[in-house]
Short mmCIF file of C-alpha atoms in Angstrom, two decimals:
data_model
loop_
_atom_site.label_atom_id
_atom_site.label_comp_id
_atom_site.label_asym_id
_atom_site.label_seq_id
_atom_site.Cartn_x
_atom_site.Cartn_y
_atom_site.Cartn_z
CA MET A 1 16.09 -17.51 4.16
CA ILE A 2 18.88 -19.62 5.69
CA ASP A 3 18.14 -22.38 3.19
CA ALA A 4 18.55 -19.81 0.39
CA GLY A 5 22.07 -18.96 1.61
CA LEU A 6 21.23 -15.81 3.59
CA ASN A 7 22.41 -14.59 6.98
CA THR A 8 19.36 -13.75 9.09
CA TRP A 9 18.25 -11.59 12.00
CA ILE A 10 15.13 -9.98 13.48
CA ASP A 11 15.31 -6.25 14.15
CA GLU A 12 13.75 -4.14 16.91
CA ILE A 13 10.43 -3.56 15.13
CA GLY A 14 10.04 -7.27 14.29
CA ASN A 15 11.20 -7.18 10.66
CA ILE A 16 12.91 -10.39 9.52
CA HIS A 17 16.05 -9.85 7.42
CA GLY A 18 18.06 -12.20 5.21
CA ARG A 19 21.25 -10.88 3.60
CA THR A 20 24.10 -12.01 1.40
CA ASP A 21 27.13 -9.81 0.76
CA GLY A 22 27.67 -10.94 -2.83
CA SER A 23 31.09 -10.13 -4.26
CA ASN A 24 31.29 -6.67 -2.69
CA SER A 25 30.00 -6.28 0.88
CA SER A 26 30.64 -2.53 0.90
CA ALA A 27 28.57 -1.77 -2.21
CA PRO A 28 25.07 -0.28 -1.82
CA ALA A 29 22.58 -3.12 -1.25
CA LEU A 30 19.61 -4.22 -3.32
CA LEU A 31 16.62 -4.56 -0.96
CA ILE A 32 13.71 -6.86 -1.87
CA GLY A 33 10.71 -7.23 0.39
CA SER A 34 7.07 -7.11 1.35
CA HIS A 35 5.04 -7.57 4.54
CA LEU A 36 4.14 -10.49 6.82
CA ASP A 37 0.96 -9.11 8.39
CA THR A 38 -2.59 -9.22 7.03
CA VAL A 39 -5.92 -7.50 7.53
CA ILE A 40 -8.68 -9.20 9.51
CA GLY A 41 -10.32 -12.01 7.51
CA ALA A 42 -7.57 -11.87 4.90
CA GLY A 43 -6.24 -14.12 2.18
CA LYS A 44 -2.74 -15.62 2.24
CA TYR A 45 -1.08 -13.86 -0.72
CA ASP A 46 -1.21 -10.14 0.13
CA GLY A 47 2.30 -9.44 1.42
CA ALA A 48 3.61 -12.98 1.92
CA LEU A 49 3.75 -13.57 -1.84
CA GLY A 50 6.45 -10.92 -2.20
CA ILE A 51 8.58 -12.52 0.50
CA VAL A 52 8.26 -16.07 -0.85
CA THR A 53 9.04 -15.11 -4.45
CA ALA A 54 12.11 -13.14 -3.34
CA ILE A 55 13.47 -16.05 -1.30
CA ALA A 56 12.81 -18.46 -4.19
CA ALA A 57 14.67 -16.23 -6.68
CA VAL A 58 17.70 -15.83 -4.41
CA LYS A 59 17.68 -19.56 -3.57
CA SER A 60 17.72 -20.36 -7.29
CA LEU A 61 20.64 -17.98 -7.83
CA ASN A 62 22.47 -19.68 -4.96
CA LYS A 63 21.81 -23.18 -6.35
CA LYS A 64 23.31 -22.07 -9.66
CA GLY A 65 26.44 -20.99 -7.80
CA LYS A 66 25.96 -17.36 -8.79
CA LEU A 67 24.98 -15.72 -5.50
CA PHE A 68 28.55 -15.09 -4.33
CA ARG A 69 29.28 -13.32 -7.65
CA PHE A 70 26.46 -10.82 -7.36
CA PRO A 71 28.01 -7.32 -7.55
CA ARG A 72 26.33 -5.96 -4.44
CA PRO A 73 24.64 -7.26 -1.27
CA ILE A 74 21.08 -8.56 -1.59
CA GLU A 75 18.84 -8.17 1.45
CA ILE A 76 15.34 -9.59 1.71
CA ILE A 77 13.15 -7.92 4.34
CA ALA A 78 9.88 -9.40 5.61
CA PHE A 79 8.28 -6.30 7.10
CA SER A 80 6.44 -6.80 10.38
CA ASP A 81 3.45 -4.47 9.98
CA GLU A 82 2.30 -2.79 6.77
CA GLU A 83 -1.49 -2.87 7.09
CA GLY A 84 -1.65 -0.87 10.32
CA ILE A 85 -4.65 -2.82 11.62
CA ARG A 86 -3.58 -3.24 15.25
CA PHE A 87 -2.13 0.20 15.99
CA GLN A 88 -3.89 2.21 13.26
CA SER A 89 -0.65 3.32 11.63
CA THR A 90 0.53 1.86 8.33
CA PHE A 91 4.08 0.86 7.30
CA LEU A 92 5.51 0.36 10.80
CA GLY A 93 8.22 -2.02 9.56
CA SER A 94 9.25 -0.23 6.37
CA ALA A 95 8.91 3.27 7.85
CA ALA A 96 11.40 2.28 10.56
CA ILE A 97 13.92 1.23 7.89
CA ALA A 98 13.25 4.40 5.88
CA GLY A 99 13.70 6.53 9.01
CA THR A 100 10.22 8.05 8.95
CA LEU A 101 8.61 6.16 11.85
CA SER A 102 7.51 8.47 14.67
CA THR A 103 8.65 7.22 18.07
CA GLN A 104 5.41 8.68 19.49
CA LEU A 105 3.71 5.57 18.11
CA LEU A 106 5.25 3.59 20.97
CA SER A 107 2.50 4.99 23.19
CA VAL A 108 -0.38 4.18 20.82
CA ARG A 109 -2.75 1.51 22.18
CA ASP A 110 -4.58 -1.27 20.39
CA LYS A 111 -8.23 -2.11 21.10
CA SER A 112 -7.26 -4.15 24.16
CA GLY A 113 -5.25 -1.25 25.65
CA THR A 114 -1.82 -2.72 24.88
CA THR A 115 0.70 -0.14 23.66
CA LEU A 116 3.10 -0.73 20.79
CA ARG A 117 5.90 -0.49 23.34
CA ASP A 118 4.28 -3.26 25.42
CA SER A 119 3.80 -5.49 22.39
CA LEU A 120 7.47 -5.12 21.45
CA HIS A 121 8.47 -6.01 25.02
CA GLN A 122 6.24 -9.11 24.81
CA ALA A 123 8.21 -10.12 21.70
CA SER A 124 11.48 -9.73 23.66
CA LEU A 125 12.35 -6.53 21.80
CA LYS A 126 13.55 -3.32 23.47
CA GLY A 127 10.64 -1.09 22.52
CA SER A 128 12.64 2.08 23.18
CA GLU A 129 12.82 5.27 21.14
CA GLU A 130 16.55 4.78 20.69
CA SER A 131 16.15 1.22 19.40
CA LEU A 132 13.65 2.35 16.73
CA LEU A 133 15.73 5.33 15.62
CA HIS A 134 18.74 3.06 15.11
CA LEU A 135 16.79 1.02 12.54
CA LYS A 136 17.09 3.74 9.89
CA TYR A 137 19.23 2.71 6.92
CA ASP A 138 21.83 5.03 5.42
CA LYS A 139 20.53 6.04 1.99
CA PHE A 140 24.05 5.77 0.57
CA ALA A 141 24.18 2.11 1.66
CA VAL A 142 21.08 1.21 -0.37
CA TRP A 143 21.02 0.77 -4.16
CA GLY A 144 17.25 0.37 -4.55
CA TYR A 145 14.13 -1.48 -3.40
CA ILE A 146 12.00 -3.99 -5.33
CA GLU A 147 8.67 -5.46 -4.26
CA VAL A 148 6.50 -8.20 -5.75
CA HIS A 149 2.82 -7.97 -4.76
CA ILE A 150 -0.53 -9.26 -5.87
CA GLU A 151 -2.34 -6.69 -7.97
CA GLN A 152 -5.42 -6.58 -5.68
CA GLY A 153 -7.44 -5.51 -8.71
CA PRO A 154 -8.90 -6.93 -11.96
CA VAL A 155 -6.77 -5.31 -14.69
CA LEU A 156 -4.19 -8.06 -15.32
CA GLU A 157 -6.86 -10.75 -15.35
CA PHE A 158 -8.88 -8.65 -17.80
CA LYS A 159 -5.81 -8.29 -20.02
CA LYS A 160 -5.01 -12.04 -19.66
CA ILE A 161 -1.43 -11.26 -18.58
CA PRO A 162 0.10 -12.78 -15.40
CA LEU A 163 2.47 -9.93 -14.53
CA GLY A 164 2.47 -6.15 -14.71
CA VAL A 165 4.86 -3.42 -13.58
CA VAL A 166 3.87 -0.50 -11.37
CA GLU A 167 4.73 2.99 -12.57
CA ALA A 168 3.10 4.92 -9.69
CA ILE A 169 1.43 4.40 -6.32
CA ALA A 170 -1.58 6.61 -5.72
CA GLY A 171 -1.55 9.30 -3.06
CA GLN A 172 -4.24 9.05 -0.42
CA THR A 173 -6.35 11.25 1.84
CA ARG A 174 -8.63 9.85 4.54
CA LEU A 175 -11.34 12.02 6.06
CA LYS A 176 -13.55 11.49 9.10
CA VAL A 177 -16.74 13.50 8.76
CA THR A 178 -19.08 14.21 11.70
CA LEU A 179 -22.52 15.76 11.14
CA GLN A 180 -24.29 16.93 14.30
CA GLY A 181 -28.07 17.45 14.36
CA LEU A 182 -30.86 17.23 16.91
CA GLN A 183 -31.86 13.86 18.30
CA GLY A 184 -35.63 13.33 18.56
CA HIS A 185 -38.62 11.00 18.50
CA ALA A 186 -39.21 9.37 15.09
CA GLY A 187 -42.99 9.72 15.40
CA THR A 188 -43.54 13.16 16.89
CA VAL A 189 -41.21 15.60 15.10
CA PRO A 190 -42.63 16.89 11.75
CA MET A 191 -40.34 16.34 8.73
CA LEU A 192 -39.83 20.06 8.05
CA MET A 193 -38.89 20.75 11.68
CA ARG A 194 -36.13 18.14 11.92
CA LYS A 195 -32.39 18.63 12.09
CA ASP A 196 -31.61 15.14 10.86
CA PRO A 197 -27.95 14.49 9.93
CA MET A 198 -28.71 11.18 8.17
CA PRO A 199 -30.24 12.55 4.93
CA ALA A 200 -27.52 15.22 4.98
CA ALA A 201 -24.90 12.47 5.11
CA ALA A 202 -26.69 10.62 2.29
CA LYS A 203 -26.68 13.76 0.13
CA ALA A 204 -23.00 14.40 0.84
CA ILE A 205 -22.06 10.79 0.06
CA LEU A 206 -23.94 10.78 -3.24
CA HIS A 207 -22.16 14.00 -4.18
CA ILE A 208 -18.81 12.31 -3.44
CA GLU A 209 -19.66 9.45 -5.80
CA GLU A 210 -20.84 11.81 -8.55
CA LEU A 211 -17.86 14.14 -8.16
CA CYS A 212 -15.23 11.40 -8.17
CA THR A 213 -16.84 9.48 -11.03
CA LYS A 214 -17.00 12.58 -13.23
CA ARG A 215 -13.53 13.87 -12.36
CA GLY A 216 -12.02 10.41 -12.74
CA ASP A 217 -13.52 10.07 -16.22
CA ASP A 218 -12.65 13.63 -17.25
CA ASN A 219 -9.01 13.13 -16.33
CA GLU A 220 -8.56 9.54 -17.47
CA LYS A 221 -5.54 9.39 -19.72
CA ALA A 222 -5.69 5.69 -20.62
CA SER A 223 -7.51 4.46 -23.68
CA SER A 224 -10.02 2.56 -21.56
CA HIS A 225 -11.46 2.90 -18.07
CA ILE A 226 -10.38 -0.48 -16.70
CA ASP A 227 -7.38 1.06 -14.94
CA SER A 228 -9.54 3.65 -13.19
CA THR A 229 -7.15 4.02 -10.23
CA ALA A 230 -4.83 5.81 -12.65
CA GLN A 231 -6.68 9.04 -11.91
CA LEU A 232 -9.20 9.13 -9.07
CA VAL A 233 -11.20 6.79 -6.83
CA CYS A 234 -13.25 7.72 -3.75
CA THR A 235 -14.80 5.43 -1.14
CA VAL A 236 -17.09 5.89 1.85
CA GLY A 237 -16.16 2.77 3.80
CA GLU A 238 -17.64 3.42 7.25
CA ILE A 239 -20.83 5.08 8.48
CA SER A 240 -22.47 5.11 11.90
CA SER A 241 -25.24 7.00 13.65
CA TRP A 242 -26.04 7.87 17.25
CA PRO A 243 -27.96 6.57 19.09
CA GLY A 244 -28.62 4.04 16.30
CA ALA A 245 -32.22 3.11 17.12
CA SER A 246 -34.99 2.58 14.54
CA ASN A 247 -37.44 4.88 16.35
CA VAL A 248 -35.01 7.75 17.02
CA ILE A 249 -33.98 10.61 14.72
CA PRO A 250 -30.18 10.44 14.84
CA GLY A 251 -28.37 13.20 16.67
CA GLN A 252 -25.08 12.44 14.98
CA VAL A 253 -23.78 10.68 11.88
CA VAL A 254 -20.11 9.86 11.30
CA PHE A 255 -18.64 8.58 8.04
CA THR A 256 -15.21 8.18 6.46
CA VAL A 257 -14.02 9.16 2.98
CA ASP A 258 -10.99 7.65 1.24
CA ILE A 259 -9.71 9.63 -1.79
CA ARG A 260 -6.88 8.26 -3.95
CA SER A 261 -5.10 9.42 -7.10
CA ARG A 262 -1.63 9.31 -8.62
CA ASP A 263 -2.15 13.03 -9.32
CA ASP A 264 -1.67 14.86 -6.00
CA TYR A 265 -3.11 18.11 -7.35
CA LEU A 266 -6.28 16.35 -8.54
CA ARG A 267 -6.61 14.56 -5.19
CA GLU A 268 -6.25 17.74 -3.13
CA GLU A 269 -8.61 19.67 -5.40
CA THR A 270 -11.20 16.90 -5.01
CA VAL A 271 -10.82 16.89 -1.21
CA LEU A 272 -11.46 20.64 -1.11
CA LYS A 273 -14.58 20.24 -3.25
CA ILE A 274 -15.86 17.47 -0.96
CA GLU A 275 -15.23 19.62 2.12
CA SER A 276 -16.95 22.60 0.51
CA ASN A 277 -20.03 20.57 -0.37
CA ILE A 278 -20.29 19.14 3.16
CA HIS A 279 -20.19 22.71 4.47
CA ASN A 280 -23.02 23.72 2.12
CA VAL A 281 -25.16 20.66 2.96
CA ALA A 282 -24.73 21.20 6.70
CA ARG A 283 -25.51 24.93 6.48
CA ALA A 284 -28.66 24.31 4.41
CA ARG A 285 -29.97 21.95 7.08
CA ALA A 286 -28.81 23.97 10.13
CA LEU A 287 -26.36 21.25 11.21
CA SER A 288 -22.94 21.58 12.74
CA TYR A 289 -20.09 19.53 11.27
CA ASN A 290 -16.45 18.62 11.67
CA ILE A 291 -14.00 17.21 9.11
CA GLU A 292 -10.76 15.59 10.27
CA ARG A 293 -7.92 14.62 7.96
CA LYS A 294 -6.87 11.30 9.46
CA HIS A 295 -4.26 10.32 6.89
CA GLU A 296 -2.34 12.04 4.10
CA ALA A 297 0.17 10.41 1.76
CA LYS A 298 1.61 11.82 -1.44
CA ALA A 299 1.73 9.76 -4.62
CA VAL A 300 4.96 7.89 -5.35
CA LYS A 301 6.45 7.58 -8.82
CA CYS A 302 8.47 4.43 -9.35
CA ASP A 303 11.99 4.84 -10.71
CA SER A 304 11.91 4.92 -14.52
CA GLU A 305 15.08 2.86 -15.00
CA LEU A 306 13.98 0.21 -12.49
CA THR A 307 10.55 0.13 -14.15
CA HIS A 308 12.14 -0.41 -17.56
CA ARG A 309 14.32 -3.25 -16.26
CA LEU A 310 11.45 -4.88 -14.37
CA LYS A 311 9.34 -4.84 -17.55
CA ALA A 312 12.09 -6.74 -19.36
CA ALA A 313 12.45 -9.12 -16.42
CA ALA A 314 8.70 -9.76 -16.25
CA LYS A 315 8.61 -10.55 -19.96
CA SER A 316 11.55 -12.93 -19.54
CA GLY A 317 9.99 -14.55 -16.45
CA ILE A 318 6.74 -15.27 -18.28
CA SER A 319 8.62 -16.66 -21.28
CA LYS A 320 10.91 -18.93 -19.23
CA PHE A 321 8.44 -20.23 -16.65
CA LEU A 322 5.17 -20.34 -18.62
CA ASP A 323 6.75 -20.96 -22.02
CA SER A 324 4.57 -18.25 -23.53
CA GLU A 325 5.26 -14.89 -25.10
CA VAL A 326 3.57 -11.55 -24.36
CA SER A 327 3.85 -8.58 -26.67
CA ASP A 328 4.19 -6.10 -23.84
CA ILE A 329 4.03 -5.85 -20.05
CA PRO A 330 1.35 -3.39 -18.91
CA LEU A 331 2.25 -0.42 -16.74
CA LEU A 332 -0.16 0.02 -13.84
CA THR A 333 -0.96 2.52 -11.12
CA SER A 334 -1.40 1.01 -7.68
CA GLY A 335 -4.44 2.34 -5.88
CA ALA A 336 -3.34 0.48 -2.74
CA GLY A 337 -0.49 1.56 -0.50
CA HIS A 338 2.57 -0.69 -0.27
CA ASP A 339 5.86 -0.83 1.64
CA ALA A 340 7.44 0.62 -1.51
CA MET A 341 5.60 3.83 -0.64
CA ALA A 342 7.53 4.13 2.62
CA MET A 343 10.79 2.91 1.10
CA ALA A 344 10.60 5.62 -1.57
CA ARG A 345 11.60 8.05 1.19
CA LEU A 346 14.90 6.14 1.40
CA THR A 347 15.73 4.98 -2.12
CA LYS A 348 14.47 4.38 -5.66
CA VAL A 349 11.69 1.79 -5.86
CA GLY A 350 10.15 -0.59 -8.39
CA MET A 351 7.26 -3.06 -8.20
CA ILE A 352 5.93 -6.11 -10.03
CA PHE A 353 2.23 -6.91 -9.79
CA VAL A 354 0.93 -10.49 -10.01
CA ARG A 355 -2.52 -11.30 -11.39
CA CYS A 356 -5.12 -12.36 -8.81
CA THR A 357 -8.38 -14.20 -9.46
CA GLY A 358 -11.33 -11.87 -9.87
CA GLY A 359 -9.26 -8.95 -8.61
CA ILE A 360 -10.23 -10.05 -5.08
CA SER A 361 -8.01 -9.16 -2.12
CA HIS A 362 -8.36 -8.50 1.62
CA SER A 363 -10.64 -11.54 1.62
CA PRO A 364 -10.32 -15.29 2.27
CA ALA A 365 -11.29 -15.68 -1.42
CA GLU A 366 -8.00 -14.04 -2.45
CA HIS A 367 -6.24 -16.36 -4.90
CA VAL A 368 -3.20 -16.42 -7.18
CA LEU A 369 -2.42 -19.17 -9.71
CA GLU A 370 0.69 -21.22 -8.86
CA ASP A 371 2.01 -20.68 -12.39
CA ASP A 372 1.72 -16.91 -11.92
CA ILE A 373 3.69 -17.15 -8.67
CA GLY A 374 6.36 -19.11 -10.52
CA ALA A 375 6.44 -16.50 -13.28
CA ALA A 376 6.87 -13.72 -10.69
CA SER A 377 9.78 -15.49 -9.01
CA SER A 378 11.28 -16.23 -12.43
CA ALA A 379 11.00 -12.52 -13.27
CA LEU A 380 12.94 -11.60 -10.11
CA LEU A 381 15.57 -14.19 -10.98
CA SER A 382 15.84 -12.72 -14.48
CA PHE A 383 16.33 -9.27 -12.95
CA LEU A 384 19.16 -10.57 -10.75
CA GLU A 385 20.80 -12.55 -13.55
CA HIS A 386 20.75 -9.49 -15.79
CA GLU A 387 22.94 -7.76 -13.19
CA LEU A 388 25.42 -10.60 -13.54
CA ASP A 389 25.24 -10.41 -17.34
CA LEU A 390 26.18 -6.72 -17.13
CA LEU A 391 29.11 -7.70 -14.93
CA ASP A 392 30.33 -10.24 -17.49
CA SER A 393 29.85 -8.03 -20.56
#
């Protein structure tokens, strides 16, 4: 960031900032960012790509002698924690900037028993409620937020286009379902006398797949189904049984359900149908059950004007860096959450997606072509230079 001509600092949640005042230090700032952290067993592009491309674009603007003429401040933010792996709460860094971070999270412990407060102290940060509350940006001091991110899906590769622009980020509901039965011996309890929660869980999970597949197809507005996250996707990602022995009828089964859609009404309606079916399955088998809503996030619509300008910038970036023309830049829905989701509570947001090999992410096999990275950074530079062109016109 320093090499790109930015003034830098680390804030009290561990975000790294780099800022230039441009020609008007009091104007609302353009924020560009993404996150530094990863999931366990991750690749190296998810998050970091957005920081590197932003720095490269601003550095290029500085080398051309144009950075000081930019009509408003530019601030790059490398957010400290987006994934929420350690403290089980997403968007710590960006939520603090947006002013939506709960200070109660300071008392949350990781798997080793260390609190968020302790971890901030270990990083020589204050870790106080007051220090976190002071991180909130004034919405009138911010012009907008842009984020470059790998697509984490297969659509751009399928379309043979390196860049796309996000028009919406899907809302999300996470459920934790517990089915309680009667633990018993696998060899001595007749099948019709069992209160086994495992087949009940299997039946409920199959219903989830059938329901979400049908409703996703019924409501798909695109001409093909390759962008299926546009409407509805559902995932059972965890399942466990107690006591978990091969010769014991389980007494309890726990599984999670992740429901995502850019249509909040469709998502909530689907959640209610899932909950209703679990109730019916449990009642039919004389089981008790509990459903917890562990996470709820509404869908975010990206700003239409920013989206329009990012489409033009992406087209220009591809043309300039790859010396190739594309007829149109696809508009995509992000099924994954991003820092832009938190920043939308503060300001207007826009996102550029970068093609990734095989649509693979959250994996060491995650990969992005170097030329596509160059095109993404070139697109950001085109966006910034267009601001200067408007100034000169």
